[in-house]
């Protein structure tokens, strides 16, 4: 499965099928049920770590195509197949002069994956634009439309990766965007970019800026950039309780460090995981066998070429343990672990 993922690790799938439509999905589910095989639903493979043993059941890659546009309630609604490449959809929206997802340019993976972890970057989250999700419900064996409110979106979280994990196969996502809407400029990196480059950016300028910033951080999949062979951020930014925040500040003062605070993070008492990693004795470009920490961003674990999943996990463990020892905080991984 390694070639089906951006991190490039993982053994074989016992069975594999690509589903292009609802019928394929139903057949796949039937196949797995009849043989009592575990089912794993794969999208763009940009947020998964697959074990070296692979998957002892059926891997169903959902590739439902198509982007349809309609007007409703003063907005532009896009019904988008789960298999559509996310960044192609963002480019499509911008070409149609529709605002709402421009800051999510350059994120790898497919549309169907975006509600699962409520994809977000540079001040936007898909939760702001998703209206509903059409999914095949494995439990009740039928198609169901879930309204955004039923998805319980929060930071990198939804019912799809928490309470109802494994229950739904996402077929289509509906987003509501604003034609002629103003681009979103909330995140410090983006504001700084335009402070230097331009005063009133257009949607396509935002898109170009986000892609440039992502590329500088190794977070844009680019041929020849070894730092982009990753699963993106490997850890979530921890959300701290008041007591944890006090303890962190105490430990930082002891070390004469200042804990960075950014509006986007401090709002929700979130602390930068990258900062914790870098201030626990790791540096960007740290190498451990065939894996390492990206030379451009401390939060990405990279495959330096031919790495095994076990090596990725060993580095993950080392980072978690050292951060815990130094800061008393346990970093929660952000990607999905498959077959462990
Ligand atoms: N920082 C460091 N070292 C680094 C990088 C960052 O100390 O190597 C500190 C700095 O203080 C920096 C702060 O972390 O100002 C924030 O860094 P950045 O803007 O790169 O964002 P992030 O919090 O590390 C999050 C998301 C990314 C998303 C960016 C931009 C998570 C886990 N990650 O990263 O999402 O692209 O913000 O919005 O929330 C992903 O989920 O895979 C992902 C790439």
mmCIF file of C-alpha atoms and ligand atoms in Angstrom:
data_model
loop_
_atom_site.group_PDB
_atom_site.id
_atom_site.type_symbol
_atom_site.label_atom_id
_atom_site.label_comp_id
_atom_site.label_asym_id
_atom_site.label_seq_id
_atom_site.Cartn_x
_atom_site.Cartn_y
_atom_site.Cartn_z
ATOM 1 C CA UNK A 1 0.000 0.000 0.000
ATOM 2 C CA UNK A 2 3.016 2.312 0.268
ATOM 3 C CA UNK A 3 2.566 3.779 -3.246
ATOM 4 C CA UNK A 4 -1.045 4.686 -2.413
ATOM 5 C CA UNK A 5 0.058 6.981 0.403
ATOM 6 C CA UNK A 6 2.042 10.221 0.535
ATOM 7 C CA UNK A 7 4.274 8.928 3.351
ATOM 8 C CA UNK A 8 5.118 5.863 1.292
ATOM 9 C CA UNK A 9 5.145 3.129 3.934
ATOM 10 C CA UNK A 10 2.936 0.055 4.355
ATOM 11 C CA UNK A 11 2.650 -3.599 3.348
ATOM 12 C CA UNK A 12 0.089 -5.345 1.170
ATOM 13 C CA UNK A 13 -3.672 -5.257 1.208
ATOM 14 C CA UNK A 14 -5.110 -8.775 1.121
ATOM 15 C CA UNK A 15 -7.881 -7.506 -1.194
ATOM 16 C CA UNK A 16 -8.112 -4.186 -2.970
ATOM 17 C CA UNK A 17 -10.930 -2.565 -4.930
ATOM 18 C CA UNK A 18 -11.430 0.872 -6.431
ATOM 19 C CA UNK A 19 -15.015 2.117 -6.100
ATOM 20 C CA UNK A 20 -16.236 4.650 -8.645
ATOM 21 C CA UNK A 21 -19.890 4.780 -7.643
ATOM 22 C CA UNK A 22 -22.443 3.705 -5.078
ATOM 23 C CA UNK A 23 -22.855 0.251 -6.673
ATOM 24 C CA UNK A 24 -19.124 -0.434 -6.385
ATOM 25 C CA UNK A 25 -19.220 0.649 -2.744
ATOM 26 C CA UNK A 26 -22.182 -1.641 -2.015
ATOM 27 C CA UNK A 27 -20.441 -4.543 -3.724
ATOM 28 C CA UNK A 28 -17.248 -3.894 -1.782
ATOM 29 C CA UNK A 29 -19.100 -3.837 1.532
ATOM 30 C CA UNK A 30 -20.961 -7.050 0.569
ATOM 31 C CA UNK A 31 -17.695 -8.739 -0.382
ATOM 32 C CA UNK A 32 -16.100 -7.866 2.944
ATOM 33 C CA UNK A 33 -19.193 -8.779 4.971
ATOM 34 C CA UNK A 34 -19.666 -12.156 3.277
ATOM 35 C CA UNK A 35 -16.075 -13.146 3.973
ATOM 36 C CA UNK A 36 -15.963 -11.497 7.398
ATOM 37 C CA UNK A 37 -13.033 -9.357 6.304
ATOM 38 C CA UNK A 38 -12.117 -6.091 7.992
ATOM 39 C CA UNK A 39 -12.763 -3.141 5.680
ATOM 40 C CA UNK A 40 -10.566 -0.082 5.336
ATOM 41 C CA UNK A 41 -11.719 2.871 3.260
ATOM 42 C CA UNK A 42 -8.885 4.726 1.576
ATOM 43 C CA UNK A 43 -9.110 8.177 0.042
ATOM 44 C CA UNK A 44 -6.117 10.142 -1.188
ATOM 45 C CA UNK A 45 -3.732 8.438 1.235
ATOM 46 C CA UNK A 46 -2.304 11.720 2.497
ATOM 47 C CA UNK A 47 -3.089 11.269 6.175
ATOM 48 C CA UNK A 48 -2.407 7.587 6.806
ATOM 49 C CA UNK A 49 0.393 5.467 8.191
ATOM 50 C CA UNK A 50 -0.004 1.852 7.027
ATOM 51 C CA UNK A 51 1.759 -0.873 8.978
ATOM 52 C CA UNK A 52 4.441 -3.061 7.439
ATOM 53 C CA UNK A 53 2.037 -6.003 7.706
ATOM 54 C CA UNK A 54 -0.480 -4.091 5.606
ATOM 55 C CA UNK A 55 -4.208 -4.773 5.846
ATOM 56 C CA UNK A 56 -5.532 -8.299 6.332
ATOM 57 C CA UNK A 57 -8.895 -7.486 4.745
ATOM 58 C CA UNK A 58 -10.351 -5.357 1.968
ATOM 59 C CA UNK A 59 -9.018 -1.915 1.129
ATOM 60 C CA UNK A 60 -11.721 0.030 -0.695
ATOM 61 C CA UNK A 61 -10.408 3.097 -2.456
ATOM 62 C CA UNK A 62 -13.292 5.496 -2.972
ATOM 63 C CA UNK A 63 -12.976 7.437 -6.212
ATOM 64 C CA UNK A 64 -16.465 8.824 -6.886
ATOM 65 C CA UNK A 65 -15.905 11.618 -9.455
ATOM 66 C CA UNK A 66 -17.737 14.806 -10.395
ATOM 67 C CA UNK A 67 -18.315 18.433 -9.398
ATOM 68 C CA UNK A 68 -21.838 19.829 -9.791
ATOM 69 C CA UNK A 69 -22.800 23.428 -9.165
ATOM 70 C CA UNK A 70 -26.172 24.926 -8.217
ATOM 71 C CA UNK A 71 -27.500 28.106 -6.619
ATOM 72 C CA UNK A 72 -29.478 28.073 -3.400
ATOM 73 C CA UNK A 73 -30.091 30.437 -0.496
ATOM 74 C CA UNK A 74 -27.889 33.131 -2.068
ATOM 75 C CA UNK A 75 -24.898 30.806 -2.129
ATOM 76 C CA UNK A 76 -23.258 28.555 -4.681
ATOM 77 C CA UNK A 77 -23.588 24.904 -3.729
ATOM 78 C CA UNK A 78 -21.042 22.405 -5.009
ATOM 79 C CA UNK A 79 -21.865 18.694 -4.858
ATOM 80 C CA UNK A 80 -18.492 17.024 -5.100
ATOM 81 C CA UNK A 81 -17.615 13.340 -5.495
ATOM 82 C CA UNK A 82 -15.527 11.954 -2.635
ATOM 83 C CA UNK A 83 -12.810 10.885 -5.068
ATOM 84 C CA UNK A 84 -12.201 14.342 -6.543
ATOM 85 C CA UNK A 85 -8.707 15.623 -5.795
ATOM 86 C CA UNK A 86 -9.147 18.275 -3.098
ATOM 87 C CA UNK A 87 -6.788 20.830 -4.605
ATOM 88 C CA UNK A 88 -8.440 20.452 -8.037
ATOM 89 C CA UNK A 89 -11.736 21.332 -6.355
ATOM 90 C CA UNK A 90 -10.195 24.400 -4.678
ATOM 91 C CA UNK A 91 -8.790 25.534 -8.041
ATOM 92 C CA UNK A 92 -12.239 24.990 -9.603
ATOM 93 C CA UNK A 93 -13.925 27.170 -6.945
ATOM 94 C CA UNK A 94 -11.441 29.958 -7.463
ATOM 95 C CA UNK A 95 -11.885 29.801 -11.241
ATOM 96 C CA UNK A 96 -15.639 30.179 -10.545
ATOM 97 C CA UNK A 97 -14.865 33.212 -8.306
ATOM 98 C CA UNK A 98 -16.204 31.451 -5.220
ATOM 99 C CA UNK A 99 -14.752 32.161 -1.761
ATOM 100 C CA UNK A 100 -14.609 29.845 1.231
ATOM 101 C CA UNK A 101 -11.886 27.273 0.601
ATOM 102 C CA UNK A 102 -9.033 29.389 -0.846
ATOM 103 C CA UNK A 103 -6.855 29.034 2.283
ATOM 104 C CA UNK A 104 -7.075 25.260 1.915
ATOM 105 C CA UNK A 105 -5.112 25.339 -1.340
ATOM 106 C CA UNK A 106 -2.357 22.804 -1.808
ATOM 107 C CA UNK A 107 -3.644 20.289 0.740
ATOM 108 C CA UNK A 108 -3.092 16.778 -0.600
ATOM 109 C CA UNK A 109 -5.790 14.112 -0.583
ATOM 110 C CA UNK A 110 -9.333 13.744 -1.801
ATOM 111 C CA UNK A 111 -12.603 15.570 -1.108
ATOM 112 C CA UNK A 112 -14.050 12.584 0.794
ATOM 113 C CA UNK A 113 -11.305 12.840 3.384
ATOM 114 C CA UNK A 114 -11.945 16.482 4.231
ATOM 115 C CA UNK A 115 -14.967 16.066 6.549
ATOM 116 C CA UNK A 116 -13.366 13.131 8.355
ATOM 117 C CA UNK A 117 -10.721 15.189 10.116
ATOM 118 C CA UNK A 118 -12.295 18.586 9.416
ATOM 119 C CA UNK A 119 -9.350 19.675 7.299
ATOM 120 C CA UNK A 120 -8.086 23.123 8.170
ATOM 121 C CA UNK A 121 -5.245 25.501 7.423
ATOM 122 C CA UNK A 122 -4.421 29.210 7.391
ATOM 123 C CA UNK A 123 -7.537 30.204 9.282
ATOM 124 C CA UNK A 124 -10.119 28.129 7.409
ATOM 125 C CA UNK A 125 -11.723 24.758 8.104
ATOM 126 C CA UNK A 126 -14.039 22.765 5.843
ATOM 127 C CA UNK A 127 -16.591 22.818 8.672
ATOM 128 C CA UNK A 128 -17.283 26.466 7.705
ATOM 129 C CA UNK A 129 -18.460 25.524 4.199
ATOM 130 C CA UNK A 130 -19.713 21.927 4.395
ATOM 131 C CA UNK A 131 -23.515 21.778 4.198
ATOM 132 C CA UNK A 132 -23.954 18.019 4.149
ATOM 133 C CA UNK A 133 -22.215 14.717 3.567
ATOM 134 C CA UNK A 134 -23.705 11.855 1.565
ATOM 135 C CA UNK A 135 -22.444 8.555 2.910
ATOM 136 C CA UNK A 136 -23.025 4.845 2.729
ATOM 137 C CA UNK A 137 -23.950 3.671 6.209
ATOM 138 C CA UNK A 138 -22.363 0.264 6.714
ATOM 139 C CA UNK A 139 -24.283 -0.367 9.931
ATOM 140 C CA UNK A 140 -27.740 0.237 8.448
ATOM 141 C CA UNK A 141 -26.721 -0.845 4.932
ATOM 142 C CA UNK A 142 -28.050 2.215 3.108
ATOM 143 C CA UNK A 143 -27.246 5.695 1.879
ATOM 144 C CA UNK A 144 -27.670 8.561 4.310
ATOM 145 C CA UNK A 145 -27.331 12.326 4.055
ATOM 146 C CA UNK A 146 -25.791 13.884 7.158
ATOM 147 C CA UNK A 147 -26.256 17.606 7.737
ATOM 148 C CA UNK A 148 -23.173 19.511 8.919
ATOM 149 C CA UNK A 149 -24.595 19.763 12.446
ATOM 150 C CA UNK A 150 -24.824 15.967 12.624
ATOM 151 C CA UNK A 151 -21.111 15.659 11.793
ATOM 152 C CA UNK A 152 -20.055 17.337 15.104
ATOM 153 C CA UNK A 153 -17.062 19.133 13.633
ATOM 154 C CA UNK A 154 -14.300 20.432 15.874
ATOM 155 C CA UNK A 155 -10.520 20.813 15.557
ATOM 156 C CA UNK A 156 -9.349 17.854 13.373
ATOM 157 C CA UNK A 157 -12.388 15.952 14.546
ATOM 158 C CA UNK A 158 -15.835 14.748 13.444
ATOM 159 C CA UNK A 159 -18.117 11.771 14.089
ATOM 160 C CA UNK A 160 -16.316 10.082 11.164
ATOM 161 C CA UNK A 161 -13.053 9.740 13.091
ATOM 162 C CA UNK A 162 -14.504 9.484 16.589
ATOM 163 C CA UNK A 163 -17.934 8.211 17.709
ATOM 164 C CA UNK A 164 -18.864 6.725 14.297
ATOM 165 C CA UNK A 165 -15.428 5.692 13.097
ATOM 166 C CA UNK A 166 -15.695 2.922 10.486
ATOM 167 C CA UNK A 167 -19.444 3.326 10.060
ATOM 168 C CA UNK A 168 -19.679 5.581 6.983
ATOM 169 C CA UNK A 169 -18.160 5.577 3.516
ATOM 170 C CA UNK A 170 -18.250 9.117 2.194
ATOM 171 C CA UNK A 171 -19.615 9.315 -1.331
ATOM 172 C CA UNK A 172 -20.202 13.029 -1.864
ATOM 173 C CA UNK A 173 -19.715 16.283 0.036
ATOM 174 C CA UNK A 174 -21.761 19.458 -0.471
ATOM 175 C CA UNK A 175 -20.040 22.807 0.153
ATOM 176 C CA UNK A 176 -21.705 26.253 0.105
ATOM 177 C CA UNK A 177 -19.418 29.017 -1.150
ATOM 178 C CA UNK A 178 -19.893 32.728 -1.779
ATOM 179 C CA UNK A 179 -19.594 34.029 -5.327
ATOM 180 C CA UNK A 180 -17.533 37.199 -5.406
ATOM 181 C CA UNK A 181 -16.908 36.758 -1.683
ATOM 182 C CA UNK A 182 -13.894 38.323 -0.052
ATOM 183 C CA UNK A 183 -10.905 36.086 0.474
ATOM 184 C CA UNK A 184 -10.128 35.079 4.026
ATOM 185 C CA UNK A 185 -6.994 36.625 5.490
ATOM 186 C CA UNK A 186 -6.848 35.636 9.158
ATOM 187 C CA UNK A 187 -3.646 33.690 9.675
ATOM 188 C CA UNK A 188 -0.416 35.490 10.629
ATOM 189 C CA UNK A 189 1.684 33.852 7.890
ATOM 190 C CA UNK A 190 -0.786 34.996 5.239
ATOM 191 C CA UNK A 191 -1.191 38.509 6.642
ATOM 192 C CA UNK A 192 2.572 38.918 6.696
ATOM 193 C CA UNK A 193 2.844 37.656 3.135
ATOM 194 C CA UNK A 194 0.430 40.292 1.880
ATOM 195 C CA UNK A 195 1.849 43.026 4.098
ATOM 196 C CA UNK A 196 4.925 42.689 1.926
ATOM 197 C CA UNK A 197 3.395 41.654 -1.381
ATOM 198 C CA UNK A 198 0.044 43.351 -1.841
ATOM 199 C CA UNK A 199 -2.755 45.216 -0.110
ATOM 200 C CA UNK A 200 -6.018 43.664 -1.278
ATOM 201 C CA UNK A 201 -5.443 40.139 -2.517
ATOM 202 C CA UNK A 202 -7.760 38.284 -4.858
ATOM 203 C CA UNK A 203 -8.795 34.668 -4.371
ATOM 204 C CA UNK A 204 -6.146 33.470 -6.821
ATOM 205 C CA UNK A 205 -3.477 35.528 -5.092
ATOM 206 C CA UNK A 206 -4.439 33.903 -1.786
ATOM 207 C CA UNK A 207 -4.243 30.513 -3.452
ATOM 208 C CA UNK A 208 -0.783 31.269 -4.852
ATOM 209 C CA UNK A 209 0.396 32.625 -1.477
ATOM 210 C CA UNK A 210 -0.868 29.608 0.461
ATOM 211 C CA UNK A 211 0.812 27.240 -1.990
ATOM 212 C CA UNK A 212 4.070 29.214 -1.713
ATOM 213 C CA UNK A 213 3.958 29.203 2.109
ATOM 214 C CA UNK A 214 3.110 25.485 2.161
ATOM 215 C CA UNK A 215 5.981 24.742 -0.231
ATOM 216 C CA UNK A 216 8.389 26.663 2.025
ATOM 217 C CA UNK A 217 7.283 24.386 4.868
ATOM 218 C CA UNK A 218 7.531 21.190 2.827
ATOM 219 C CA UNK A 219 3.744 20.860 3.105
ATOM 220 C CA UNK A 220 3.122 20.963 -0.647
ATOM 221 C CA UNK A 221 3.724 17.711 -2.463
ATOM 222 C CA UNK A 222 6.479 18.615 -4.858
ATOM 223 C CA UNK A 223 8.532 16.269 -7.037
ATOM 224 C CA UNK A 224 12.129 16.407 -5.856
ATOM 225 C CA UNK A 225 11.297 17.841 -2.421
ATOM 226 C CA UNK A 226 12.177 15.031 -0.008
ATOM 227 C CA UNK A 227 10.580 17.034 2.814
ATOM 228 C CA UNK A 228 7.176 16.604 1.211
ATOM 229 C CA UNK A 229 7.194 12.792 1.484
ATOM 230 C CA UNK A 230 5.174 12.862 4.684
ATOM 231 C CA UNK A 231 1.691 12.609 6.130
ATOM 232 C CA UNK A 232 1.611 16.376 6.786
ATOM 233 C CA UNK A 233 1.526 17.374 10.431
ATOM 234 C CA UNK A 234 2.295 14.233 12.407
ATOM 235 C CA UNK A 235 0.885 15.554 15.694
ATOM 236 C CA UNK A 236 -2.108 17.661 16.633
ATOM 237 C CA UNK A 237 -1.585 20.974 18.371
ATOM 238 C CA UNK A 238 -2.508 20.122 21.959
ATOM 239 C CA UNK A 239 -5.490 21.910 23.438
ATOM 240 C CA UNK A 240 -4.537 22.661 27.034
ATOM 241 C CA UNK A 241 -6.538 22.814 30.218
ATOM 242 C CA UNK A 242 -5.916 25.854 32.421
ATOM 243 C CA UNK A 243 -3.782 23.733 34.787
ATOM 244 C CA UNK A 244 -1.712 22.326 31.914
ATOM 245 C CA UNK A 245 -1.132 25.835 30.613
ATOM 246 C CA UNK A 246 0.126 27.000 34.002
ATOM 247 C CA UNK A 247 2.474 24.006 34.209
ATOM 248 C CA UNK A 248 3.782 24.578 30.680
ATOM 249 C CA UNK A 249 4.476 28.244 31.412
ATOM 250 C CA UNK A 250 6.298 27.249 34.618
ATOM 251 C CA UNK A 251 8.524 24.769 32.785
ATOM 252 C CA UNK A 252 9.187 27.331 30.039
ATOM 253 C CA UNK A 253 10.217 29.987 32.585
ATOM 254 C CA UNK A 254 12.589 27.480 34.211
ATOM 255 C CA UNK A 255 14.275 27.099 30.846
ATOM 256 C CA UNK A 256 14.035 30.824 30.064
ATOM 257 C CA UNK A 257 11.803 30.085 27.059
ATOM 258 C CA UNK A 258 8.849 32.101 25.977
ATOM 259 C CA UNK A 259 5.906 29.987 24.892
ATOM 260 C CA UNK A 260 4.761 31.412 21.545
ATOM 261 C CA UNK A 261 1.174 32.532 21.416
ATOM 262 C CA UNK A 262 -0.720 33.216 18.208
ATOM 263 C CA UNK A 263 -4.276 34.488 17.894
ATOM 264 C CA UNK A 264 -5.291 31.404 15.896
ATOM 265 C CA UNK A 265 -3.856 29.114 18.545
ATOM 266 C CA UNK A 266 -4.493 31.035 21.762
ATOM 267 C CA UNK A 267 -8.229 31.408 21.027
ATOM 268 C CA UNK A 268 -8.708 27.776 21.894
ATOM 269 C CA UNK A 269 -5.743 27.501 24.346
ATOM 270 C CA UNK A 270 -3.942 25.554 21.676
ATOM 271 C CA UNK A 271 -0.204 25.295 21.822
ATOM 272 C CA UNK A 272 2.113 24.710 18.864
ATOM 273 C CA UNK A 273 3.183 21.071 18.713
ATOM 274 C CA UNK A 274 6.028 22.029 16.365
ATOM 275 C CA UNK A 275 7.392 24.376 19.030
ATOM 276 C CA UNK A 276 7.181 21.639 21.684
ATOM 277 C CA UNK A 277 9.078 19.242 19.400
ATOM 278 C CA UNK A 278 11.782 21.772 18.561
ATOM 279 C CA UNK A 279 12.218 22.653 22.218
ATOM 280 C CA UNK A 280 12.573 19.081 23.406
ATOM 281 C CA UNK A 281 15.971 18.531 21.866
ATOM 282 C CA UNK A 282 14.936 17.856 18.286
ATOM 283 C CA UNK A 283 15.785 20.009 15.333
ATOM 284 C CA UNK A 284 14.416 20.287 11.847
ATOM 285 C CA UNK A 285 16.329 17.843 9.661
ATOM 286 C CA UNK A 286 16.844 15.319 12.495
ATOM 287 C CA UNK A 287 17.604 11.909 10.964
ATOM 288 C CA UNK A 288 16.850 8.489 12.452
ATOM 289 C CA UNK A 289 17.609 5.676 10.008
ATOM 290 C CA UNK A 290 15.503 6.114 6.907
ATOM 291 C CA UNK A 291 13.102 8.520 8.585
ATOM 292 C CA UNK A 292 13.501 11.956 10.033
ATOM 293 C CA UNK A 293 11.951 15.299 10.860
ATOM 294 C CA UNK A 294 11.383 17.532 7.849
ATOM 295 C CA UNK A 295 14.127 20.100 7.375
ATOM 296 C CA UNK A 296 11.399 22.723 6.800
ATOM 297 C CA UNK A 297 8.874 22.017 9.579
ATOM 298 C CA UNK A 298 9.298 20.301 12.929
ATOM 299 C CA UNK A 299 5.849 18.718 12.831
ATOM 300 C CA UNK A 300 6.356 16.493 9.785
ATOM 301 C CA UNK A 301 7.921 13.050 9.913
ATOM 302 C CA UNK A 302 9.442 12.296 6.532
ATOM 303 C CA UNK A 303 10.348 9.112 4.704
ATOM 304 C CA UNK A 304 13.919 9.648 3.538
ATOM 305 C CA UNK A 305 13.606 6.755 1.081
ATOM 306 C CA UNK A 306 12.597 3.145 1.581
ATOM 307 C CA UNK A 307 11.581 3.629 5.219
ATOM 308 C CA UNK A 308 9.530 0.969 7.005
ATOM 309 C CA UNK A 309 6.408 1.858 8.973
ATOM 310 C CA UNK A 310 8.159 0.505 12.081
ATOM 311 C CA UNK A 311 10.842 3.179 11.715
ATOM 312 C CA UNK A 312 8.204 5.897 11.432
ATOM 313 C CA UNK A 313 6.557 4.566 14.586
ATOM 314 C CA UNK A 314 9.919 4.416 16.402
ATOM 315 C CA UNK A 315 10.553 8.081 15.606
ATOM 316 C CA UNK A 316 6.989 8.990 16.621
ATOM 317 C CA UNK A 317 7.524 7.221 19.973
ATOM 318 C CA UNK A 318 10.844 8.962 20.531
ATOM 319 C CA UNK A 319 9.264 12.376 19.871
ATOM 320 C CA UNK A 320 6.271 11.673 22.125
ATOM 321 C CA UNK A 321 8.493 10.432 24.960
ATOM 322 C CA UNK A 322 10.919 13.356 24.819
ATOM 323 C CA UNK A 323 8.156 15.954 24.607
ATOM 324 C CA UNK A 324 6.419 14.284 27.534
ATOM 325 C CA UNK A 325 9.624 14.267 29.591
ATOM 326 C CA UNK A 326 10.390 17.906 28.795
ATOM 327 C CA UNK A 327 6.951 19.491 28.838
ATOM 328 C CA UNK A 328 4.666 17.029 30.586
ATOM 329 C CA UNK A 329 2.430 16.880 27.513
ATOM 330 C CA UNK A 330 1.595 13.827 25.428
ATOM 331 C CA UNK A 331 1.339 14.640 21.716
ATOM 332 C CA UNK A 332 -1.524 12.940 19.957
ATOM 333 C CA UNK A 333 -0.755 11.752 16.418
ATOM 334 C CA UNK A 334 -2.753 13.383 13.657
ATOM 335 C CA UNK A 335 -2.728 10.735 10.868
ATOM 336 C CA UNK A 336 -4.787 7.552 10.871
ATOM 337 C CA UNK A 337 -2.881 4.355 11.737
ATOM 338 C CA UNK A 338 -3.889 1.383 9.623
ATOM 339 C CA UNK A 339 -3.208 -2.274 10.335
ATOM 340 C CA UNK A 340 -1.295 -1.857 13.600
HETATM 341 N N1 LIG B 1 6.790 26.224 14.738
HETATM 342 C C1 LIG B 1 7.985 25.811 15.239
HETATM 343 N N2 LIG B 1 8.785 25.065 14.437
HETATM 344 C C2 LIG B 1 8.454 24.721 13.183
HETATM 345 C C3 LIG B 1 7.243 25.153 12.662
HETATM 346 C C4 LIG B 1 6.407 25.899 13.454
HETATM 347 O O1 LIG B 1 8.334 26.087 16.371
HETATM 348 O O2 LIG B 1 9.233 24.008 12.534
HETATM 349 C C5 LIG B 1 5.897 27.013 15.601
HETATM 350 C C6 LIG B 1 6.079 28.457 15.380
HETATM 351 O O3 LIG B 1 5.904 29.091 16.590
HETATM 352 C C7 LIG B 1 4.953 28.749 14.400
HETATM 353 C C8 LIG B 1 3.852 27.883 14.935
HETATM 354 O O4 LIG B 1 4.546 26.710 15.323
HETATM 355 O O5 LIG B 1 4.625 30.084 14.354
HETATM 356 C C9 LIG B 1 2.749 27.534 13.958
HETATM 357 O O6 LIG B 1 3.335 26.907 12.816
HETATM 358 P P1 LIG B 1 2.519 26.732 11.450
HETATM 359 O O7 LIG B 1 1.954 28.018 11.025
HETATM 360 O O8 LIG B 1 3.385 26.031 10.488
HETATM 361 O O9 LIG B 1 1.279 25.827 11.844
HETATM 362 P P2 LIG B 1 1.146 24.494 12.694
HETATM 363 O O10 LIG B 1 0.326 24.813 13.876
HETATM 364 O O11 LIG B 1 2.427 23.816 12.918
HETATM 365 C C10 LIG B 1 -1.147 23.845 11.589
HETATM 366 C C11 LIG B 1 -1.776 22.617 10.990
HETATM 367 C C12 LIG B 1 -1.326 22.435 9.548
HETATM 368 C C13 LIG B 1 -1.698 23.693 8.776
HETATM 369 C C14 LIG B 1 -1.020 24.899 9.443
HETATM 370 C C15 LIG B 1 -1.404 26.196 8.794
HETATM 371 C C16 LIG B 1 -2.161 21.060 12.786
HETATM 372 C C17 LIG B 1 -1.732 19.786 13.445
HETATM 373 N N3 LIG B 1 -1.428 21.445 11.745
HETATM 374 O O12 LIG B 1 0.243 23.595 11.680
HETATM 375 O O13 LIG B 1 -2.051 21.342 9.010
HETATM 376 O O14 LIG B 1 -1.322 23.601 7.428
HETATM 377 O O15 LIG B 1 -1.418 24.973 10.816
HETATM 378 O O16 LIG B 1 -2.693 26.530 9.161
HETATM 379 O O17 LIG B 1 -3.163 21.657 13.175
HETATM 380 C C18 LIG B 1 -1.955 18.976 8.749
HETATM 381 O O18 LIG B 1 -2.922 18.907 9.511
HETATM 382 O O19 LIG B 1 -1.438 17.942 8.239
HETATM 383 C C19 LIG B 1 -1.374 20.272 8.443
HETATM 384 C C20 LIG B 1 -0.280 20.422 7.684
#
